[in-house]
Amino acid sequence: ITRYIRDHNRAARPFVWTKPADTILSKLARLPAPSE
């Protein structure tokens, strides 16, 4: 695991969102409430 992380981080790049935040948040708002 350590080797994988080290190798992966050598070519790390920032995450790029592919959808606008409004789209993601509106989908999250439609999810059912979690049960307890």
PDB file of N, CA and C in Angstrom:
ATOM      1  N   ILE A   1       0.838  -1.189   0.000  1.00  0.00           N
ATOM      2  CA  ILE A   1       0.000   0.000   0.000  1.00  0.00           C
ATOM      3  C   ILE A   1       0.882   1.252   0.000  1.00  0.00           C
ATOM      4  N   THR A   2       1.892   1.240   0.816  1.00  0.00           N
ATOM      5  CA  THR A   2       2.772   2.411   0.892  1.00  0.00           C
ATOM      6  C   THR A   2       3.425   2.696  -0.455  1.00  0.00           C
ATOM      7  N   ARG A   3       3.869   1.643  -1.129  1.00  0.00           N
ATOM      8  CA  ARG A   3       4.504   1.828  -2.444  1.00  0.00           C
ATOM      9  C   ARG A   3       3.500   2.386  -3.448  1.00  0.00           C
ATOM     10  N   TYR A   4       2.282   1.875  -3.433  1.00  0.00           N
ATOM     11  CA  TYR A   4       1.250   2.374  -4.344  1.00  0.00           C
ATOM     12  C   TYR A   4       1.019   3.871  -4.119  1.00  0.00           C
ATOM     13  N   ILE A   5       0.855   4.262  -2.863  1.00  0.00           N
ATOM     14  CA  ILE A   5       0.602   5.670  -2.553  1.00  0.00           C
ATOM     15  C   ILE A   5       1.767   6.532  -3.008  1.00  0.00           C
ATOM     16  N   ARG A   6       2.988   6.093  -2.732  1.00  0.00           N
ATOM     17  CA  ARG A   6       4.174   6.854  -3.138  1.00  0.00           C
ATOM     18  C   ARG A   6       4.219   7.008  -4.659  1.00  0.00           C
ATOM     19  N   ASP A   7       3.991   5.910  -5.374  1.00  0.00           N
ATOM     20  CA  ASP A   7       4.024   5.961  -6.843  1.00  0.00           C
ATOM     21  C   ASP A   7       2.887   6.815  -7.401  1.00  0.00           C
ATOM     22  N   HIS A   8       1.714   6.689  -6.815  1.00  0.00           N
ATOM     23  CA  HIS A   8       0.560   7.471  -7.274  1.00  0.00           C
ATOM     24  C   HIS A   8       0.797   8.968  -7.049  1.00  0.00           C
ATOM     25  N   ASN A   9       1.369   9.317  -5.922  1.00  0.00           N
ATOM     26  CA  ASN A   9       1.579  10.727  -5.588  1.00  0.00           C
ATOM     27  C   ASN A   9       2.648  11.387  -6.455  1.00  0.00           C
ATOM     28  N   ARG A  10       3.481  10.616  -7.096  1.00  0.00           N
ATOM     29  CA  ARG A  10       4.483  11.212  -7.996  1.00  0.00           C
ATOM     30  C   ARG A  10       3.823  11.938  -9.159  1.00  0.00           C
ATOM     31  N   ALA A  11       2.709  11.411  -9.630  1.00  0.00           N
ATOM     32  CA  ALA A  11       2.014  12.022 -10.773  1.00  0.00           C
ATOM     33  C   ALA A  11       0.662  12.595 -10.340  1.00  0.00           C
ATOM     34  N   ALA A  12       0.568  13.003  -9.082  1.00  0.00           N
ATOM     35  CA  ALA A  12      -0.712  13.509  -8.566  1.00  0.00           C
ATOM     36  C   ALA A  12      -1.104  14.810  -9.256  1.00  0.00           C
ATOM     37  N   ARG A  13      -2.393  14.980  -9.430  1.00  0.00           N
ATOM     38  CA  ARG A  13      -2.912  16.224  -9.990  1.00  0.00           C
ATOM     39  C   ARG A  13      -4.235  16.514  -9.289  1.00  0.00           C
ATOM     40  N   PRO A  14      -4.638  17.759  -9.231  1.00  0.00           N
ATOM     41  CA  PRO A  14      -5.856  18.107  -8.495  1.00  0.00           C
ATOM     42  C   PRO A  14      -7.105  17.495  -9.137  1.00  0.00           C
ATOM     43  N   PHE A  15      -8.080  17.219  -8.297  1.00  0.00           N
ATOM     44  CA  PHE A  15      -9.347  16.691  -8.775  1.00  0.00           C
ATOM     45  C   PHE A  15     -10.075  17.782  -9.549  1.00  0.00           C
ATOM     46  N   VAL A  16     -10.657  17.426 -10.674  1.00  0.00           N
ATOM     47  CA  VAL A  16     -11.404  18.386 -11.494  1.00  0.00           C
ATOM     48  C   VAL A  16     -12.867  17.945 -11.514  1.00  0.00           C
ATOM     49  N   TRP A  17     -13.729  18.810 -11.016  1.00  0.00           N
ATOM     50  CA  TRP A  17     -15.160  18.510 -11.024  1.00  0.00           C
ATOM     51  C   TRP A  17     -15.654  18.519 -12.466  1.00  0.00           C
ATOM     52  N   THR A  18     -16.498  17.561 -12.807  1.00  0.00           N
ATOM     53  CA  THR A  18     -17.016  17.479 -14.172  1.00  0.00           C
ATOM     54  C   THR A  18     -18.433  18.039 -14.291  1.00  0.00           C
ATOM     55  N   LYS A  19     -19.053  18.346 -13.166  1.00  0.00           N
ATOM     56  CA  LYS A  19     -20.398  18.926 -13.178  1.00  0.00           C
ATOM     57  C   LYS A  19     -20.408  20.151 -12.269  1.00  0.00           C
ATOM     58  N   PRO A  20     -21.295  21.085 -12.541  1.00  0.00           N
ATOM     59  CA  PRO A  20     -21.398  22.250 -11.672  1.00  0.00           C
ATOM     60  C   PRO A  20     -21.892  21.845 -10.274  1.00  0.00           C
ATOM     61  N   ALA A  21     -21.485  22.585  -9.277  1.00  0.00           N
ATOM     62  CA  ALA A  21     -21.877  22.283  -7.896  1.00  0.00           C
ATOM     63  C   ALA A  21     -23.397  22.277  -7.736  1.00  0.00           C
ATOM     64  N   ASP A  22     -24.099  23.155  -8.416  1.00  0.00           N
ATOM     65  CA  ASP A  22     -25.562  23.204  -8.302  1.00  0.00           C
ATOM     66  C   ASP A  22     -26.197  21.882  -8.727  1.00  0.00           C
ATOM     67  N   THR A  23     -25.675  21.261  -9.758  1.00  0.00           N
ATOM     68  CA  THR A  23     -26.203  19.985 -10.235  1.00  0.00           C
ATOM     69  C   THR A  23     -25.991  18.895  -9.192  1.00  0.00           C
ATOM     70  N   ILE A  24     -24.801  18.844  -8.633  1.00  0.00           N
ATOM     71  CA  ILE A  24     -24.482  17.825  -7.628  1.00  0.00           C
ATOM     72  C   ILE A  24     -25.335  18.024  -6.375  1.00  0.00           C
ATOM     73  N   LEU A  25     -25.441  19.261  -5.917  1.00  0.00           N
ATOM     74  CA  LEU A  25     -26.209  19.534  -4.703  1.00  0.00           C
ATOM     75  C   LEU A  25     -27.692  19.267  -4.893  1.00  0.00           C
ATOM     76  N   SER A  26     -28.227  19.528  -6.072  1.00  0.00           N
ATOM     77  CA  SER A  26     -29.647  19.257  -6.297  1.00  0.00           C
ATOM     78  C   SER A  26     -29.922  17.757  -6.284  1.00  0.00           C
ATOM     79  N   LYS A  27     -28.994  16.966  -6.784  1.00  0.00           N
ATOM     80  CA  LYS A  27     -29.158  15.505  -6.730  1.00  0.00           C
ATOM     81  C   LYS A  27     -29.062  15.000  -5.294  1.00  0.00           C
ATOM     82  N   LEU A  28     -28.154  15.573  -4.525  1.00  0.00           N
ATOM     83  CA  LEU A  28     -28.043  15.170  -3.114  1.00  0.00           C
ATOM     84  C   LEU A  28     -29.307  15.498  -2.345  1.00  0.00           C
ATOM     85  N   ALA A  29     -29.940  16.615  -2.678  1.00  0.00           N
ATOM     86  CA  ALA A  29     -31.167  17.022  -1.976  1.00  0.00           C
ATOM     87  C   ALA A  29     -32.302  16.046  -2.249  1.00  0.00           C
ATOM     88  N   ARG A  30     -32.258  15.325  -3.357  1.00  0.00           N
ATOM     89  CA  ARG A  30     -33.335  14.379  -3.695  1.00  0.00           C
ATOM     90  C   ARG A  30     -33.152  13.012  -3.048  1.00  0.00           C
ATOM     91  N   LEU A  31     -32.012  12.764  -2.418  1.00  0.00           N
ATOM     92  CA  LEU A  31     -31.785  11.471  -1.771  1.00  0.00           C
ATOM     93  C   LEU A  31     -32.706  11.309  -0.564  1.00  0.00           C
ATOM     94  N   PRO A  32     -33.144  10.090  -0.305  1.00  0.00           N
ATOM     95  CA  PRO A  32     -33.987   9.882   0.888  1.00  0.00           C
ATOM     96  C   PRO A  32     -33.160  10.098   2.165  1.00  0.00           C
ATOM     97  N   ALA A  33     -33.850  10.455   3.217  1.00  0.00           N
ATOM     98  CA  ALA A  33     -33.180  10.659   4.499  1.00  0.00           C
ATOM     99  C   ALA A  33     -32.642   9.322   5.009  1.00  0.00           C
ATOM    100  N   PRO A  34     -31.458   9.308   5.619  1.00  0.00           N
ATOM    101  CA  PRO A  34     -30.908   8.045   6.137  1.00  0.00           C
ATOM    102  C   PRO A  34     -31.740   7.527   7.289  1.00  0.00           C
ATOM    103  N   SER A  35     -31.861   6.222   7.389  1.00  0.00           N
ATOM    104  CA  SER A  35     -32.591   5.628   8.506  1.00  0.00           C
ATOM    105  C   SER A  35     -31.649   5.480   9.692  1.00  0.00           C
ATOM    106  N   GLU A  36     -32.208   5.483  10.846  1.00  0.00           N
ATOM    107  CA  GLU A  36     -31.376   5.371  12.055  1.00  0.00           C
ATOM    108  C   GLU A  36     -31.427   4.012  12.651  1.00  0.00           C
TER     109      GLU A  36
END
